[in-house]
Amino acid sequence: MSSVRTFFADLFLWTFFAAGLVASTGAGAVLDGTQKNVATAVGGVVSLLAGSRIAKKPRIKAFLSRPGTLWFLFLFNGGTAVAMYFAMGGVKGIIAAAAMGLVSLGAAGGLVAGYRARQDTARHARHARQGAAPQPAPQTPWA
């Protein structure tokens, strides 16, 4: 019974995610004016909320934490942000570039955190092999 419930919960999340993406990107083909703007905004919020819930799932979280995935997200979204800034005009270009730049910076933060975690693990393993007690990592950002 639990697996059936999980299946339908996942199906529900992915459906809302896809519907939000379709509404936010395809509203211009069907609607005009204020209705188009509302559909685009609501679709974006729905897909963002559903996507954030999907990203918390263990398998997705493990995939998004891999260094290769983080490097791809960092480089691709950083390049896309630059291209959007120059290709799109006005406020839309700035907002789109800022959003993609934030995703790129988030991936860079994940890369740095993963690098530090691997360094701490290696340091602890080295100290364990030498028989010394590991020193705690400094808590100051400048160390």
PDB file of C-alpha atoms in Angstrom:
ATOM      1  CA  MET A   1       0.000   0.000   0.000  1.00  0.00           C
ATOM      2  CA  SER A   2       2.869   2.358   0.799  1.00  0.00           C
ATOM      3  CA  SER A   3       4.472   1.893  -2.611  1.00  0.00           C
ATOM      4  CA  VAL A   4       1.169   2.663  -4.357  1.00  0.00           C
ATOM      5  CA  ARG A   5       0.798   5.840  -2.301  1.00  0.00           C
ATOM      6  CA  THR A   6       4.373   6.876  -3.117  1.00  0.00           C
ATOM      7  CA  PHE A   7       3.798   6.189  -6.813  1.00  0.00           C
ATOM      8  CA  PHE A   8       0.695   8.405  -6.925  1.00  0.00           C
ATOM      9  CA  ALA A   9       2.376  11.146  -4.883  1.00  0.00           C
ATOM     10  CA  ASP A  10       5.314  11.159  -7.311  1.00  0.00           C
ATOM     11  CA  LEU A  11       2.967  11.104 -10.300  1.00  0.00           C
ATOM     12  CA  PHE A  12       1.045  14.027  -8.802  1.00  0.00           C
ATOM     13  CA  LEU A  13       4.254  16.061  -8.259  1.00  0.00           C
ATOM     14  CA  TRP A  14       5.623  15.390 -11.747  1.00  0.00           C
ATOM     15  CA  THR A  15       2.249  16.239 -13.305  1.00  0.00           C
ATOM     16  CA  PHE A  16       2.122  19.573 -11.493  1.00  0.00           C
ATOM     17  CA  PHE A  17       5.733  20.261 -12.464  1.00  0.00           C
ATOM     18  CA  ALA A  18       5.072  19.551 -16.145  1.00  0.00           C
ATOM     19  CA  ALA A  19       1.769  21.468 -16.133  1.00  0.00           C
ATOM     20  CA  GLY A  20       3.484  24.468 -14.537  1.00  0.00           C
ATOM     21  CA  LEU A  21       6.196  24.430 -17.192  1.00  0.00           C
ATOM     22  CA  VAL A  22       3.630  24.184 -19.981  1.00  0.00           C
ATOM     23  CA  ALA A  23       1.557  27.017 -18.506  1.00  0.00           C
ATOM     24  CA  SER A  24       4.562  29.280 -17.999  1.00  0.00           C
ATOM     25  CA  THR A  25       6.045  28.733 -21.442  1.00  0.00           C
ATOM     26  CA  GLY A  26       2.971  28.134 -23.604  1.00  0.00           C
ATOM     27  CA  ALA A  27       0.580  30.767 -22.266  1.00  0.00           C
ATOM     28  CA  GLY A  28       1.480  33.177 -25.070  1.00  0.00           C
ATOM     29  CA  ALA A  29       0.149  30.841 -27.738  1.00  0.00           C
ATOM     30  CA  VAL A  30      -3.340  30.767 -26.235  1.00  0.00           C
ATOM     31  CA  LEU A  31      -3.808  33.882 -24.091  1.00  0.00           C
ATOM     32  CA  ASP A  32      -3.249  37.616 -24.455  1.00  0.00           C
ATOM     33  CA  GLY A  33      -2.524  40.531 -22.143  1.00  0.00           C
ATOM     34  CA  THR A  34      -3.107  40.192 -18.427  1.00  0.00           C
ATOM     35  CA  GLN A  35      -4.331  36.594 -18.692  1.00  0.00           C
ATOM     36  CA  LYS A  36      -1.074  35.612 -20.364  1.00  0.00           C
ATOM     37  CA  ASN A  37       0.976  37.320 -17.640  1.00  0.00           C
ATOM     38  CA  VAL A  38      -1.045  35.678 -14.853  1.00  0.00           C
ATOM     39  CA  ALA A  39      -0.812  32.222 -16.456  1.00  0.00           C
ATOM     40  CA  THR A  40       2.936  32.630 -16.932  1.00  0.00           C
ATOM     41  CA  ALA A  41       3.491  33.725 -13.326  1.00  0.00           C
ATOM     42  CA  VAL A  42       1.234  31.075 -11.775  1.00  0.00           C
ATOM     43  CA  GLY A  43       2.734  28.356 -13.969  1.00  0.00           C
ATOM     44  CA  GLY A  44       6.222  29.405 -12.927  1.00  0.00           C
ATOM     45  CA  VAL A  45       5.319  29.323  -9.234  1.00  0.00           C
ATOM     46  CA  VAL A  46       3.605  25.913  -9.543  1.00  0.00           C
ATOM     47  CA  SER A  47       6.566  24.378 -11.379  1.00  0.00           C
ATOM     48  CA  LEU A  48       9.017  25.924  -8.904  1.00  0.00           C
ATOM     49  CA  LEU A  49       7.158  24.531  -5.890  1.00  0.00           C
ATOM     50  CA  ALA A  50       6.680  21.081  -7.426  1.00  0.00           C
ATOM     51  CA  GLY A  51      10.293  21.010  -8.630  1.00  0.00           C
ATOM     52  CA  SER A  52      11.621  21.885  -5.198  1.00  0.00           C
ATOM     53  CA  ARG A  53       9.615  19.005  -3.690  1.00  0.00           C
ATOM     54  CA  ILE A  54      10.889  16.645  -6.399  1.00  0.00           C
ATOM     55  CA  ALA A  55      14.497  17.724  -5.740  1.00  0.00           C
ATOM     56  CA  LYS A  56      14.177  16.564  -2.113  1.00  0.00           C
ATOM     57  CA  LYS A  57      13.588  12.953  -3.180  1.00  0.00           C
ATOM     58  CA  PRO A  58      16.626  10.780  -2.290  1.00  0.00           C
ATOM     59  CA  ARG A  59      17.427   9.568  -5.820  1.00  0.00           C
ATOM     60  CA  ILE A  60      17.091  13.030  -7.376  1.00  0.00           C
ATOM     61  CA  LYS A  61      19.041  14.604  -4.518  1.00  0.00           C
ATOM     62  CA  ALA A  62      21.864  12.083  -5.010  1.00  0.00           C
ATOM     63  CA  PHE A  63      21.934  12.816  -8.756  1.00  0.00           C
ATOM     64  CA  LEU A  64      21.995  16.584  -8.222  1.00  0.00           C
ATOM     65  CA  SER A  65      24.841  16.240  -5.694  1.00  0.00           C
ATOM     66  CA  ARG A  66      27.222  14.475  -8.089  1.00  0.00           C
ATOM     67  CA  PRO A  67      30.212  16.607  -9.134  1.00  0.00           C
ATOM     68  CA  GLY A  68      29.596  15.964 -12.844  1.00  0.00           C
ATOM     69  CA  THR A  69      26.004  17.156 -12.579  1.00  0.00           C
ATOM     70  CA  LEU A  70      27.054  20.233 -10.606  1.00  0.00           C
ATOM     71  CA  TRP A  71      29.753  21.113 -13.150  1.00  0.00           C
ATOM     72  CA  PHE A  72      27.224  20.801 -15.978  1.00  0.00           C
ATOM     73  CA  LEU A  73      24.694  22.988 -14.147  1.00  0.00           C
ATOM     74  CA  PHE A  74      27.373  25.567 -13.334  1.00  0.00           C
ATOM     75  CA  LEU A  75      28.772  25.857 -16.865  1.00  0.00           C
ATOM     76  CA  PHE A  76      25.536  25.470 -18.822  1.00  0.00           C
ATOM     77  CA  ASN A  77      23.480  27.874 -16.720  1.00  0.00           C
ATOM     78  CA  GLY A  78      26.327  30.392 -16.521  1.00  0.00           C
ATOM     79  CA  GLY A  79      26.701  30.349 -20.307  1.00  0.00           C
ATOM     80  CA  THR A  80      22.948  30.551 -20.778  1.00  0.00           C
ATOM     81  CA  ALA A  81      22.764  33.535 -18.413  1.00  0.00           C
ATOM     82  CA  VAL A  82      25.352  35.411 -20.456  1.00  0.00           C
ATOM     83  CA  ALA A  83      23.608  34.516 -23.733  1.00  0.00           C
ATOM     84  CA  MET A  84      20.208  35.568 -22.391  1.00  0.00           C
ATOM     85  CA  TYR A  85      21.538  38.894 -21.190  1.00  0.00           C
ATOM     86  CA  PHE A  86      22.826  39.754 -24.654  1.00  0.00           C
ATOM     87  CA  ALA A  87      20.107  38.057 -26.749  1.00  0.00           C
ATOM     88  CA  MET A  88      17.005  39.232 -24.893  1.00  0.00           C
ATOM     89  CA  GLY A  89      16.262  42.883 -24.585  1.00  0.00           C
ATOM     90  CA  GLY A  90      15.314  44.994 -21.631  1.00  0.00           C
ATOM     91  CA  VAL A  91      14.030  43.883 -18.277  1.00  0.00           C
ATOM     92  CA  LYS A  92      13.114  40.367 -19.455  1.00  0.00           C
ATOM     93  CA  GLY A  93      16.718  39.700 -20.449  1.00  0.00           C
ATOM     94  CA  ILE A  94      18.044  40.968 -17.133  1.00  0.00           C
ATOM     95  CA  ILE A  95      15.559  38.920 -15.099  1.00  0.00           C
ATOM     96  CA  ALA A  96      16.166  35.752 -17.126  1.00  0.00           C
ATOM     97  CA  ALA A  97      19.949  36.191 -16.896  1.00  0.00           C
ATOM     98  CA  ALA A  98      19.731  36.813 -13.143  1.00  0.00           C
ATOM     99  CA  ALA A  99      17.628  33.671 -12.613  1.00  0.00           C
ATOM    100  CA  MET A 100      19.994  31.493 -14.642  1.00  0.00           C
ATOM    101  CA  GLY A 101      22.962  33.101 -12.913  1.00  0.00           C
ATOM    102  CA  LEU A 102      21.497  32.195  -9.517  1.00  0.00           C
ATOM    103  CA  VAL A 103      21.171  28.562 -10.570  1.00  0.00           C
ATOM    104  CA  SER A 104      24.782  28.638 -11.760  1.00  0.00           C
ATOM    105  CA  LEU A 105      25.958  30.151  -8.473  1.00  0.00           C
ATOM    106  CA  GLY A 106      23.988  27.532  -6.539  1.00  0.00           C
ATOM    107  CA  ALA A 107      25.763  24.778  -8.452  1.00  0.00           C
ATOM    108  CA  ALA A 108      29.112  26.474  -7.766  1.00  0.00           C
ATOM    109  CA  GLY A 109      28.245  26.515  -4.058  1.00  0.00           C
ATOM    110  CA  GLY A 110      27.512  22.792  -4.234  1.00  0.00           C
ATOM    111  CA  LEU A 111      30.876  22.186  -5.898  1.00  0.00           C
ATOM    112  CA  VAL A 112      32.732  24.129  -3.203  1.00  0.00           C
ATOM    113  CA  ALA A 113      30.828  22.382  -0.388  1.00  0.00           C
ATOM    114  CA  GLY A 114      31.528  18.974  -1.924  1.00  0.00           C
ATOM    115  CA  TYR A 115      35.208  19.802  -2.351  1.00  0.00           C
ATOM    116  CA  ARG A 116      35.490  20.878   1.282  1.00  0.00           C
ATOM    117  CA  ALA A 117      33.674  17.745   2.468  1.00  0.00           C
ATOM    118  CA  ARG A 118      36.027  15.520   0.440  1.00  0.00           C
ATOM    119  CA  GLN A 119      39.046  17.377   1.850  1.00  0.00           C
ATOM    120  CA  ASP A 120      37.779  16.942   5.427  1.00  0.00           C
ATOM    121  CA  THR A 121      37.144  13.240   4.815  1.00  0.00           C
ATOM    122  CA  ALA A 122      40.638  12.783   3.377  1.00  0.00           C
ATOM    123  CA  ARG A 123      42.189  14.691   6.278  1.00  0.00           C
ATOM    124  CA  HIS A 124      40.332  12.561   8.835  1.00  0.00           C
ATOM    125  CA  ALA A 125      41.361   9.357   7.056  1.00  0.00           C
ATOM    126  CA  ARG A 126      45.004  10.486   6.928  1.00  0.00           C
ATOM    127  CA  HIS A 127      45.009  11.255  10.648  1.00  0.00           C
ATOM    128  CA  ALA A 128      43.343   7.924  11.440  1.00  0.00           C
ATOM    129  CA  ARG A 129      46.073   6.063   9.513  1.00  0.00           C
ATOM    130  CA  GLN A 130      48.747   7.967  11.422  1.00  0.00           C
ATOM    131  CA  GLY A 131      47.072   7.260  14.772  1.00  0.00           C
ATOM    132  CA  ALA A 132      46.539  10.928  15.608  1.00  0.00           C
ATOM    133  CA  ALA A 133      43.238  12.449  16.596  1.00  0.00           C
ATOM    134  CA  PRO A 134      41.811  14.561  13.775  1.00  0.00           C
ATOM    135  CA  GLN A 135      41.692  18.303  14.316  1.00  0.00           C
ATOM    136  CA  PRO A 136      38.280  19.931  13.924  1.00  0.00           C
ATOM    137  CA  ALA A 137      37.785  22.078  10.856  1.00  0.00           C
ATOM    138  CA  PRO A 138      38.050  25.820  11.480  1.00  0.00           C
ATOM    139  CA  GLN A 139      34.703  27.574  11.752  1.00  0.00           C
ATOM    140  CA  THR A 140      35.829  30.900  10.328  1.00  0.00           C
ATOM    141  CA  PRO A 141      35.211  31.608   6.637  1.00  0.00           C
ATOM    142  CA  TRP A 142      38.688  33.115   6.117  1.00  0.00           C
ATOM    143  CA  ALA A 143      40.679  30.130   7.403  1.00  0.00           C
TER     144      ALA A 143
END
